[in-house]
Amino acid sequence: MRLLHVKNFTLHTYYEDDAPPFAILSHTWLREDEEVSLASLLEPSNSDSMSWRDLPGAQKIIYLCKQAADDGLEYAWMDTCCIDKTNSVELGEAINSMFRWYQQSKTCYAYLIDVDEELGKKMTQSRWWNRAWTLQELVAPTVVHFYDKHWRPLGSKANLTQLVSSRSGIDHETLKQPDTMYVKSIAHRMSWAAHREATRLEDQAYSLLGIFDVNLSMQYGEGSTAFMRLQEKIMNKTNDQTLFAW
């Protein structure tokens, strides 16, 4: 996995088991051309192309790294710039590993870019709650801290358990002890994703791999077949008949 050094924004590659402590970001994407990609982060600063710092998504990286440094961490991870999405093999490995990376993080920062408490844009109204990928990003880490668009703290998963449970539909036990999700029924876990959306249809299935502890090859373009493949993987792993409710 690649990790971003919080002081100089350089990327460092580690085997998963040897990775140093790191913070991780949960967020909703801007337009793809507004986010800082791996390629734009690696672009030499003296080149004629636009610096990554000029992109709208750069503020997320800067906020992430500053907060991680304040929390005593040297490294951070963010999906936009720590995965080479032009490499299908790497992308597939990352998607199958991502749940574990959120689990292994020292802390997760959930950046709610559309929330501004001063203007009355409340935390519970954020689109973050409706996106497919943010489900695992909420469940997997033990520690999750929420921030508004100006990176003002809103609270944590631990001290906002009632609000988070009510808004996400995830039970208190799972929020406090993520590993307990695996004793919950398939239908119970599927219900957490019922009202979540993804830009690409396949991601509605791929984003659930960690929730059901399965692996799946990435085949973008397969559409709804991805969800059927997910169901088949789950069926081969369990005899829980509640799977067929979905």
XYZ file of N, CA and C in Angstrom:
738
model
N 0.843 -1.193 0.000
C 0.000 0.000 0.000
C 0.879 1.244 0.000
N 0.368 2.313 -0.621
C 1.082 3.585 -0.612
C 0.569 4.447 0.537
N 1.500 5.111 1.213
C 1.138 6.054 2.264
C 1.761 7.406 1.957
N 1.072 8.442 2.348
C 1.494 9.816 2.100
C 2.169 10.369 3.351
N 3.392 10.866 3.192
C 4.075 11.481 4.334
C 3.422 12.829 4.621
N 3.048 13.049 5.865
C 2.208 14.212 6.174
C 2.969 15.533 6.156
N 4.288 15.497 6.177
C 5.066 16.738 6.192
C 5.472 17.203 4.794
N 5.836 16.250 3.940
C 6.348 16.655 2.624
C 5.530 16.112 1.450
N 4.439 15.414 1.746
C 3.505 14.916 0.717
C 4.167 13.947 -0.269
N 5.203 13.264 0.176
C 5.810 12.230 -0.659
C 5.116 10.896 -0.395
N 5.140 10.031 -1.402
C 4.488 8.730 -1.284
C 5.511 7.642 -0.976
N 5.140 6.736 -0.088
C 6.016 5.643 0.324
C 5.222 4.342 0.257
N 5.846 3.296 -0.262
C 5.165 2.014 -0.449
C 5.586 1.025 0.630
N 4.594 0.350 1.210
C 4.836 -0.634 2.262
C 4.023 -1.894 1.998
N 4.566 -3.027 2.458
C 3.721 -4.203 2.565
C 2.731 -3.942 3.694
N 1.539 -4.449 3.530
C 0.464 -4.150 4.480
C 0.865 -4.441 5.927
N 1.524 -5.573 6.157
C 1.873 -5.967 7.526
C 2.996 -5.121 8.109
N 3.737 -4.424 7.251
C 4.872 -3.621 7.716
C 4.576 -2.124 7.722
N 3.356 -1.754 7.433
C 3.014 -0.330 7.333
C 3.101 0.349 8.699
N 3.643 1.559 8.748
C 3.675 2.311 10.001
C 2.273 2.803 10.352
N 2.067 3.290 11.566
C 0.750 3.829 11.936
C 0.341 4.949 10.976
N -0.929 4.963 10.598
C -1.389 5.975 9.643
C -2.826 6.392 9.933
N -3.142 7.610 9.501
C -4.524 8.095 9.501
C -5.113 7.834 8.126
N -6.437 7.795 8.050
C -7.096 7.504 6.780
C -8.277 8.447 6.605
N -8.571 8.804 5.369
C -9.646 9.766 5.100
C -10.867 9.073 4.515
N -12.035 9.485 4.993
C -13.312 9.114 4.379
C -13.936 10.400 3.860
N -14.393 10.379 2.617
C -14.910 11.607 2.010
C -15.797 11.257 0.832
N -16.481 12.236 0.311
C -17.207 12.071 -0.951
C -16.419 12.789 -2.042
N -16.403 12.175 -3.207
C -15.587 12.699 -4.303
C -16.194 13.958 -4.920
N -15.304 14.847 -5.331
C -15.664 15.924 -6.247
C -15.676 15.311 -7.650
N -15.765 16.124 -8.690
C -15.563 15.580 -10.029
C -14.158 14.984 -10.104
N -14.017 13.927 -10.889
C -12.736 13.222 -10.923
C -11.585 14.138 -11.320
N -11.835 15.086 -12.227
C -10.759 15.980 -12.659
C -10.455 17.070 -11.635
N -11.235 17.131 -10.555
C -10.982 18.100 -9.486
C -10.200 17.488 -8.324
N -10.129 16.156 -8.298
C -9.411 15.478 -7.228
C -7.927 15.350 -7.574
N -7.117 15.193 -6.545
C -5.678 15.000 -6.734
C -5.417 13.514 -6.957
N -5.022 13.163 -8.156
C -4.727 11.768 -8.491
C -3.280 11.444 -8.136
N -2.947 10.172 -8.235
C -1.557 9.763 -8.032
C -0.647 10.462 -9.034
N -1.068 10.518 -10.282
C -0.241 11.134 -11.323
C -0.009 12.615 -11.060
N -1.053 13.323 -10.644
C -0.893 14.763 -10.400
C -0.034 15.023 -9.168
N -0.113 14.142 -8.176
C 0.718 14.312 -6.986
C 2.192 14.082 -7.308
N 2.463 13.188 -8.252
C 3.846 12.864 -8.620
C 4.424 13.809 -9.669
N 3.589 14.672 -10.229
C 4.050 15.616 -11.254
C 5.114 16.545 -10.660
N 6.276 16.681 -11.308
C 7.318 17.577 -10.779
C 6.787 18.995 -10.603
N 7.172 19.618 -9.510
C 6.652 20.953 -9.204
C 7.137 22.011 -10.178
N 8.220 21.729 -10.901
C 8.748 22.705 -11.856
C 8.236 22.469 -13.277
N 7.258 21.566 -13.420
C 6.726 21.293 -14.756
C 5.781 22.409 -15.175
N 5.411 22.400 -16.437
C 4.522 23.436 -16.959
C 3.053 23.174 -16.631
N 2.747 21.958 -16.200
C 1.351 21.629 -15.894
C 0.938 22.216 -14.547
N -0.363 22.240 -14.315
C -0.900 22.809 -13.087
C -0.451 21.986 -11.879
N -0.060 22.649 -10.811
C 0.335 21.961 -9.594
C -0.877 21.296 -8.950
N -0.646 20.162 -8.277
C -1.757 19.488 -7.593
C -2.385 20.390 -6.542
N -1.616 21.312 -5.997
C -2.138 22.221 -4.972
C -3.191 23.183 -5.528
N -3.241 23.326 -6.849
C -4.227 24.213 -7.470
C -5.568 23.526 -7.706
N -5.627 22.229 -7.508
C -6.871 21.495 -7.717
C -7.806 21.657 -6.524
N -9.116 21.694 -6.751
C -10.064 21.839 -5.636
C -9.897 20.765 -4.562
N -9.530 19.548 -4.976
C -9.393 18.457 -4.013
C -8.149 18.528 -3.152
N -7.239 19.457 -3.459
C -5.994 19.556 -2.695
C -6.246 19.885 -1.234
N -7.303 20.647 -0.973
C -7.588 21.050 0.399
C -7.826 19.839 1.296
N -8.409 18.788 0.732
C -8.627 17.569 1.523
C -7.300 16.974 1.986
N -6.338 16.911 1.063
C -5.033 16.346 1.398
C -4.345 17.192 2.461
N -4.423 18.488 2.304
C -3.775 19.390 3.256
C -4.410 19.263 4.636
N -5.737 19.246 4.684
C -6.439 19.051 5.960
C -6.059 17.711 6.588
N -6.103 16.652 5.781
C -5.794 15.306 6.262
C -4.405 15.250 6.874
N -3.425 15.753 6.156
C -2.046 15.657 6.623
C -1.793 16.521 7.854
N -2.389 17.688 7.897
C -2.221 18.544 9.072
C -2.810 17.884 10.311
N -4.009 17.319 10.168
C -4.646 16.689 11.321
C -3.874 15.457 11.776
N -3.405 14.672 10.818
C -2.616 13.488 11.169
C -1.349 13.890 11.919
N -0.680 14.940 11.440
C 0.522 15.426 12.122
C 0.184 15.903 13.531
N -0.925 16.625 13.669
C -1.356 17.088 14.995
C -1.636 15.917 15.929
N -2.051 14.791 15.351
C -2.346 13.598 16.148
C -1.129 12.698 16.329
N 0.041 13.198 15.917
C 1.280 12.475 16.152
C 1.589 11.378 15.155
N 0.958 11.433 13.978
C 1.174 10.413 12.956
C 2.010 10.975 11.809
N 2.853 10.147 11.235
C 3.718 10.579 10.136
C 3.123 10.298 8.767
N 2.136 9.403 8.713
C 1.615 8.972 7.418
C 0.092 9.020 7.383
N -0.407 9.142 6.160
C -1.858 9.174 5.949
C -2.175 8.466 4.637
N -3.437 8.098 4.495
C -3.887 7.417 3.268
C -5.182 8.043 2.795
N -5.273 8.211 1.481
C -6.470 8.765 0.846
C -6.630 8.102 -0.515
N -7.841 7.690 -0.844
C -8.028 6.881 -2.052
C -7.704 7.610 -3.347
N -7.914 8.900 -3.410
C -7.719 9.612 -4.674
C -6.273 9.578 -5.150
N -5.321 9.671 -4.218
C -3.920 9.824 -4.617
C -3.017 8.673 -4.203
N -3.528 7.707 -3.478
C -2.688 6.595 -3.025
C -2.931 5.305 -3.800
N -3.807 5.360 -4.798
C -4.066 4.213 -5.675
C -3.869 4.658 -7.123
N -3.191 3.832 -7.895
C -3.062 4.090 -9.333
C -4.280 3.484 -10.023
N -5.276 4.306 -10.275
C -6.531 3.801 -10.838
C -6.419 3.497 -12.332
N -5.295 3.853 -12.944
C -5.084 3.486 -14.348
C -4.568 2.055 -14.477
N -4.188 1.458 -13.351
C -3.680 0.086 -13.319
C -4.785 -0.813 -12.768
N -5.416 -1.595 -13.635
C -6.580 -2.380 -13.219
C -6.227 -3.432 -12.172
N -5.028 -3.989 -12.249
C -4.614 -4.985 -11.259
C -4.467 -4.335 -9.891
N -3.782 -3.201 -9.851
C -3.614 -2.497 -8.578
C -4.958 -2.043 -8.016
N -5.824 -1.539 -8.880
C -7.138 -1.085 -8.425
C -7.925 -2.240 -7.812
N -7.902 -3.400 -8.461
C -8.613 -4.558 -7.935
C -8.072 -5.001 -6.588
N -6.743 -5.023 -6.452
C -6.135 -5.397 -5.177
C -6.496 -4.394 -4.087
N -6.503 -3.120 -4.436
C -6.823 -2.084 -3.457
C -8.266 -2.195 -2.981
N -9.189 -2.417 -3.901
C -10.600 -2.515 -3.524
C -10.829 -3.717 -2.615
N -10.145 -4.819 -2.889
C -10.284 -5.998 -2.037
C -9.584 -5.841 -0.692
N -8.651 -4.900 -0.591
C -7.895 -4.679 0.648
C -8.421 -3.511 1.468
N -9.243 -2.679 0.872
C -9.576 -1.389 1.463
C -10.234 -1.488 2.839
N -11.120 -2.455 3.011
C -11.768 -2.612 4.311
C -10.718 -2.837 5.400
N -9.735 -3.692 5.107
C -8.668 -3.952 6.082
C -7.871 -2.698 6.369
N -7.619 -1.887 5.346
C -6.852 -0.667 5.576
C -7.593 0.282 6.513
N -8.899 0.381 6.344
C -9.669 1.213 7.274
C -9.657 0.605 8.671
N -9.710 -0.726 8.755
C -9.615 -1.392 10.054
C -8.285 -1.094 10.730
N -7.206 -1.120 9.973
C -5.863 -1.011 10.524
C -5.453 0.428 10.825
N -6.195 1.389 10.336
C -5.837 2.793 10.567
C -5.901 3.129 12.054
N -5.046 4.043 12.465
C -5.087 4.509 13.850
C -6.306 5.383 14.087
N -6.678 6.132 13.068
C -7.859 6.986 13.160
C -8.363 7.285 11.757
N -9.659 7.439 11.637
C -10.279 7.799 10.359
C -10.917 9.172 10.506
N -10.642 10.052 9.560
C -11.271 11.372 9.539
C -12.356 11.368 8.467
N -13.585 11.575 8.874
C -14.701 11.648 7.927
C -14.949 13.118 7.612
N -14.631 13.506 6.380
C -14.711 14.904 5.962
C -16.025 15.138 5.244
N -16.911 15.882 5.881
C -18.241 16.159 5.339
C -18.206 17.527 4.663
N -17.840 17.532 3.394
C -17.543 18.767 2.676
C -18.773 19.645 2.465
N -19.959 19.061 2.569
C -21.191 19.828 2.356
C -21.854 20.250 3.664
N -21.141 20.133 4.768
C -21.693 20.497 6.078
C -21.012 21.762 6.581
N -21.822 22.730 6.962
C -21.328 23.964 7.566
C -22.286 24.313 8.688
N -21.924 23.938 9.904
C -22.825 24.112 11.043
C -23.202 25.578 11.252
N -22.282 26.489 10.941
C -22.574 27.910 11.144
C -23.693 28.392 10.226
N -23.827 27.763 9.054
C -24.862 28.158 8.101
C -26.095 27.270 8.199
N -26.122 26.420 9.209
C -27.287 25.568 9.407
C -27.318 24.329 8.537
N -26.217 24.036 7.844
C -26.144 22.811 7.036
C -25.692 21.682 7.959
N -26.642 20.918 8.430
C -26.408 19.986 9.513
C -25.693 18.713 9.066
N -25.023 18.125 10.023
C -24.262 16.903 9.799
C -25.126 15.787 9.222
N -26.326 15.640 9.719
C -27.188 14.538 9.275
C -27.691 14.712 7.848
N -27.528 15.914 7.274
C -28.002 16.177 5.918
C -26.924 15.941 4.858
N -25.743 15.570 5.279
C -24.640 15.383 4.335
C -24.898 14.213 3.396
N -24.456 14.356 2.160
C -24.543 13.256 1.198
C -23.605 12.112 1.578
N -22.688 12.360 2.468
C -21.753 11.323 2.922
C -22.499 10.083 3.413
N -23.653 10.280 4.032
C -24.422 9.159 4.582
C -25.076 8.303 3.495
N -25.155 8.813 2.296
C -25.889 8.128 1.227
C -24.990 7.461 0.194
N -23.687 7.544 0.376
C -22.769 6.992 -0.613
C -22.367 5.565 -0.238
N -22.187 4.736 -1.257
C -21.910 3.313 -1.037
C -20.593 3.077 -0.301
N -19.534 3.751 -0.739
C -18.216 3.463 -0.174
C -18.071 3.911 1.268
N -18.818 4.920 1.683
C -18.638 5.423 3.046
C -19.213 4.488 4.099
N -19.981 3.479 3.690
C -20.476 2.504 4.666
C -19.312 1.773 5.329
N -18.437 1.177 4.530
C -17.309 0.460 5.129
C -16.363 1.420 5.842
N -16.308 2.664 5.371
C -15.417 3.642 5.981
C -15.928 4.097 7.347
N -17.215 3.921 7.585
C -17.799 4.195 8.897
C -17.670 2.991 9.817
N -17.895 1.801 9.271
C -17.948 0.592 10.095
C -16.563 0.063 10.456
N -15.651 0.005 9.501
C -14.381 -0.701 9.708
C -13.461 -0.074 10.757
N -13.234 1.241 10.760
C -12.291 1.807 11.732
C -12.876 1.800 13.143
N -12.029 1.586 14.111
C -12.477 1.694 15.505
C -12.721 3.148 15.874
N -11.873 4.037 15.362
C -11.962 5.465 15.691
C -12.316 6.257 14.436
N -13.413 7.008 14.500
C -13.826 7.887 13.399
C -14.150 9.257 13.975
N -13.508 10.288 13.439
C -13.796 11.670 13.824
C -14.403 12.394 12.627
N -15.459 13.150 12.866
C -16.162 13.873 11.804
C -15.736 15.341 11.784
N -15.619 15.896 10.552
C -15.253 17.302 10.367
C -16.164 17.931 9.324
N -16.443 19.230 9.494
C -17.254 19.929 8.495
C -16.360 20.476 7.384
N -16.931 21.251 6.471
C -16.203 21.706 5.285
C -14.992 22.569 5.615
N -15.002 23.223 6.777
C -13.874 24.056 7.201
C -12.935 23.297 8.138
N -13.117 21.983 8.197
C -12.347 21.104 9.072
C -12.540 21.466 10.549
N -13.738 21.859 10.880
C -14.084 22.049 12.290
C -14.638 20.729 12.813
N -14.208 20.292 14.005
C -14.663 19.000 14.523
C -16.150 19.000 14.849
N -16.800 17.901 14.482
C -18.228 17.731 14.737
C -18.494 16.693 15.817
N -17.483 15.903 16.141
C -17.651 14.824 17.110
C -17.068 13.536 16.556
N -17.249 12.462 17.269
C -16.694 11.173 16.863
C -17.767 10.094 16.850
N -17.438 8.978 16.230
C -18.352 7.836 16.225
C -18.658 7.405 17.651
N -17.674 7.531 18.535
C -17.852 7.095 19.922
C -18.803 7.994 20.701
N -18.681 9.319 20.513
C -19.536 10.202 21.318
C -20.797 10.664 20.600
N -20.978 10.195 19.365
C -22.206 10.503 18.621
C -22.917 9.209 18.207
N -22.766 8.178 19.023
C -23.275 6.857 18.638
C -24.759 6.878 18.311
N -25.554 7.563 19.114
C -26.997 7.577 18.879
C -27.324 8.249 17.544
N -26.710 9.392 17.292
C -26.949 10.108 16.040
C -26.484 9.268 14.847
N -25.291 8.706 14.943
C -24.731 7.924 13.838
C -25.583 6.689 13.569
N -26.018 6.030 14.627
C -26.863 4.845 14.468
C -28.195 5.195 13.823
N -28.803 6.273 14.298
C -30.097 6.696 13.757
C -29.986 7.067 12.280
N -28.910 7.748 11.908
C -28.761 8.223 10.530
C -28.321 7.112 9.588
N -27.527 6.173 10.072
C -26.960 5.138 9.200
C -27.732 3.825 9.232
N -28.513 3.612 10.289
C -29.215 2.340 10.441
C -28.348 1.230 11.012
N -27.129 1.560 11.404
C -26.201 0.573 11.955
C -26.374 0.505 13.468
N -26.467 -0.700 13.993
C -26.708 -0.879 15.423
C -25.528 -0.399 16.264
N -25.822 -0.058 17.524
C -24.809 0.474 18.435
C -23.653 -0.504 18.624
N -23.964 -1.782 18.753
C -22.919 -2.773 19.014
C -21.884 -2.786 17.893
N -22.331 -2.764 16.653
C -21.404 -2.773 15.521
C -20.580 -1.493 15.472
N -21.208 -0.367 15.770
C -20.477 0.900 15.760
C -19.370 0.915 16.808
N -19.625 0.296 17.947
C -18.639 0.297 19.030
C -17.619 -0.829 18.891
N -18.056 -1.968 18.364
C -17.180 -3.131 18.197
C -17.380 -3.698 16.788
N -16.655 -3.165 15.816
C -16.895 -3.527 14.414
C -16.893 -5.024 14.119
N -16.067 -5.801 14.815
C -15.987 -7.234 14.517
C -17.291 -7.966 14.805
N -18.160 -7.374 15.623
C -19.431 -8.042 15.936
C -20.370 -8.066 14.734
N -20.056 -7.324 13.683
C -20.932 -7.328 12.503
C -21.038 -8.717 11.893
N -19.998 -9.529 12.064
C -19.966 -10.821 11.383
C -20.882 -11.865 12.017
N -21.448 -11.557 13.189
C -22.459 -12.458 13.762
C -23.870 -11.978 13.418
N -23.966 -10.819 12.776
C -25.266 -10.315 12.335
C -25.682 -11.043 11.056
N -26.975 -11.150 10.838
C -27.464 -11.847 9.650
C -27.064 -11.099 8.379
N -27.071 -11.823 7.273
C -26.768 -11.212 5.980
C -27.766 -10.096 5.680
N -29.042 -10.356 5.912
C -30.071 -9.349 5.636
C -29.865 -8.104 6.484
N -29.465 -8.304 7.740
C -29.223 -7.166 8.635
C -28.111 -6.282 8.080
N -27.035 -6.906 7.647
C -25.916 -6.129 7.103
C -26.270 -5.510 5.752
N -27.004 -6.228 4.935
C -27.438 -5.680 3.644
C -28.305 -4.441 3.833
N -29.083 -4.421 4.913
C -29.989 -3.288 5.137
C -29.232 -1.980 5.316
N -27.994 -2.063 5.788
C -27.201 -0.841 5.961
C -26.928 -0.153 4.627
N -26.896 -0.931 3.560
C -26.558 -0.395 2.235
C -27.783 -0.073 1.392
N -28.965 -0.325 1.921
C -30.191 -0.277 1.106
C -30.419 1.063 0.421
N -30.093 2.157 1.086
C -30.394 3.479 0.527
C -29.134 4.220 0.077
N -28.053 3.479 -0.063
C -26.804 4.110 -0.485
C -26.626 3.981 -1.999
N -25.930 4.947 -2.568
C -25.784 5.012 -4.019
C -24.311 5.076 -4.402
N -24.032 4.676 -5.625
C -22.679 4.749 -6.172
C -22.743 5.332 -7.576
N -21.701 6.030 -7.970
C -21.642 6.592 -9.319
C -21.643 5.482 -10.357
N -20.916 4.413 -10.074
C -20.875 3.252 -10.963
C -21.658 2.124 -10.308
N -22.541 1.507 -11.063
C -23.427 0.476 -10.534
C -22.655 -0.657 -9.861
N -21.525 -1.029 -10.442
C -20.740 -2.135 -9.893
C -20.267 -1.855 -8.470
N -20.032 -0.578 -8.152
C -19.513 -0.238 -6.830
C -20.515 -0.504 -5.711
N -21.788 -0.639 -6.041
C -22.756 -1.008 -5.017
C -22.469 -2.404 -4.484
N -21.865 -3.240 -5.313
C -21.428 -4.573 -4.868
C -20.012 -4.535 -4.317
N -19.086 -3.905 -5.051
C -17.684 -3.907 -4.650
C -17.474 -3.244 -3.282
N -18.295 -2.269 -2.951
C -18.144 -1.557 -1.681
C -18.564 -2.396 -0.478
N -19.162 -3.565 -0.720
C -19.652 -4.417 0.369
C -18.746 -5.613 0.648
N -17.635 -5.733 -0.045
C -16.790 -6.916 0.097
C -16.337 -7.121 1.536
N -15.872 -6.070 2.179
C -15.405 -6.195 3.557
C -16.524 -6.456 4.545
N -17.701 -5.913 4.274
C -18.849 -6.117 5.160
C -19.204 -7.603 5.234
N -18.973 -8.323 4.132
C -19.297 -9.755 4.092
C -18.057 -10.643 4.058
N -16.882 -10.022 4.195
C -15.620 -10.754 4.293
C -15.403 -11.689 3.102
N -15.578 -11.144 1.904
C -15.344 -11.912 0.679
C -14.464 -11.098 -0.268
N -13.880 -11.768 -1.246
C -13.102 -11.121 -2.301
C -13.812 -11.306 -3.635
N -13.595 -10.367 -4.528
C -14.250 -10.418 -5.833
C -13.336 -9.757 -6.855
N -13.239 -10.321 -8.037
C -12.488 -9.666 -9.106
C -13.284 -8.468 -9.613
N -12.559 -7.414 -10.006
C -13.215 -6.208 -10.497
C -13.466 -6.334 -11.992
N -14.709 -6.124 -12.392
C -15.066 -6.187 -13.811
C -15.976 -5.005 -14.137
N -15.412 -3.817 -14.136
C -16.220 -2.637 -14.443
C -16.782 -2.764 -15.850
N -18.066 -2.506 -15.950
C -18.789 -2.713 -17.192
C -19.793 -3.844 -17.080
N -19.697 -4.635 -15.994
C -20.602 -5.777 -15.844
C -21.970 -5.382 -15.291
N -22.104 -4.152 -14.784
C -23.398 -3.683 -14.298
C -23.920 -4.490 -13.127
N -25.207 -4.854 -13.167
C -25.858 -5.530 -12.046
C -25.337 -6.945 -11.818
N -24.589 -7.486 -12.768
C -23.991 -8.812 -12.585
C -23.044 -8.823 -11.390
N -22.454 -7.682 -11.076
C -21.542 -7.598 -9.930
C -22.252 -7.989 -8.640
N -23.487 -7.530 -8.480
C -24.221 -7.854 -7.258
C -24.579 -9.338 -7.215
N -24.883 -9.919 -8.360
C -25.178 -11.356 -8.400
C -23.927 -12.164 -8.056
N -22.770 -11.705 -8.531
C -21.518 -12.393 -8.179
C -21.237 -12.274 -6.687
N -21.553 -11.104 -6.116
C -21.389 -10.918 -4.675
C -22.284 -11.890 -3.908
N -23.550 -11.992 -4.315
C -24.472 -12.916 -3.652
C -23.958 -14.355 -3.725
N -23.408 -14.723 -4.876
C -22.881 -16.080 -5.039
C -21.711 -16.330 -4.096
N -20.817 -15.336 -3.971
C -19.681 -15.457 -3.052
C -20.170 -15.629 -1.613
N -21.163 -14.826 -1.230
C -21.700 -14.919 0.129
C -22.356 -16.281 0.343
N -23.091 -16.743 -0.645
C -23.795 -18.020 -0.554
C -22.808 -19.174 -0.356
N -21.636 -19.079 -0.995
C -20.622 -20.122 -0.857
C -19.942 -20.094 0.508
N -20.138 -19.001 1.237
C -19.463 -18.816 2.522
C -20.377 -19.103 3.712
N -21.691 -19.032 3.506
C -22.630 -19.145 4.620
C -23.898 -19.860 4.179
N -24.609 -20.406 5.152
C -25.923 -20.991 4.856
C -27.056 -20.103 5.364
N -26.737 -18.840 5.601
C -27.726 -17.868 6.076
C -28.734 -17.585 4.957
N -29.956 -18.055 5.141
C -30.976 -17.942 4.100
C -31.526 -16.524 3.944
N -31.180 -15.620 4.879
C -31.673 -14.243 4.745
C -31.045 -13.547 3.550
N -29.982 -14.134 2.998
C -29.370 -13.583 1.784
C -30.400 -13.410 0.681
N -31.348 -14.331 0.596
C -32.290 -14.329 -0.522
C -33.382 -13.276 -0.375
N -33.368 -12.568 0.755
C -34.282 -11.432 0.897
C -33.844 -10.281 0.003
N -32.595 -10.374 -0.523
C -32.046 -9.310 -1.357
C -31.815 -9.816 -2.772
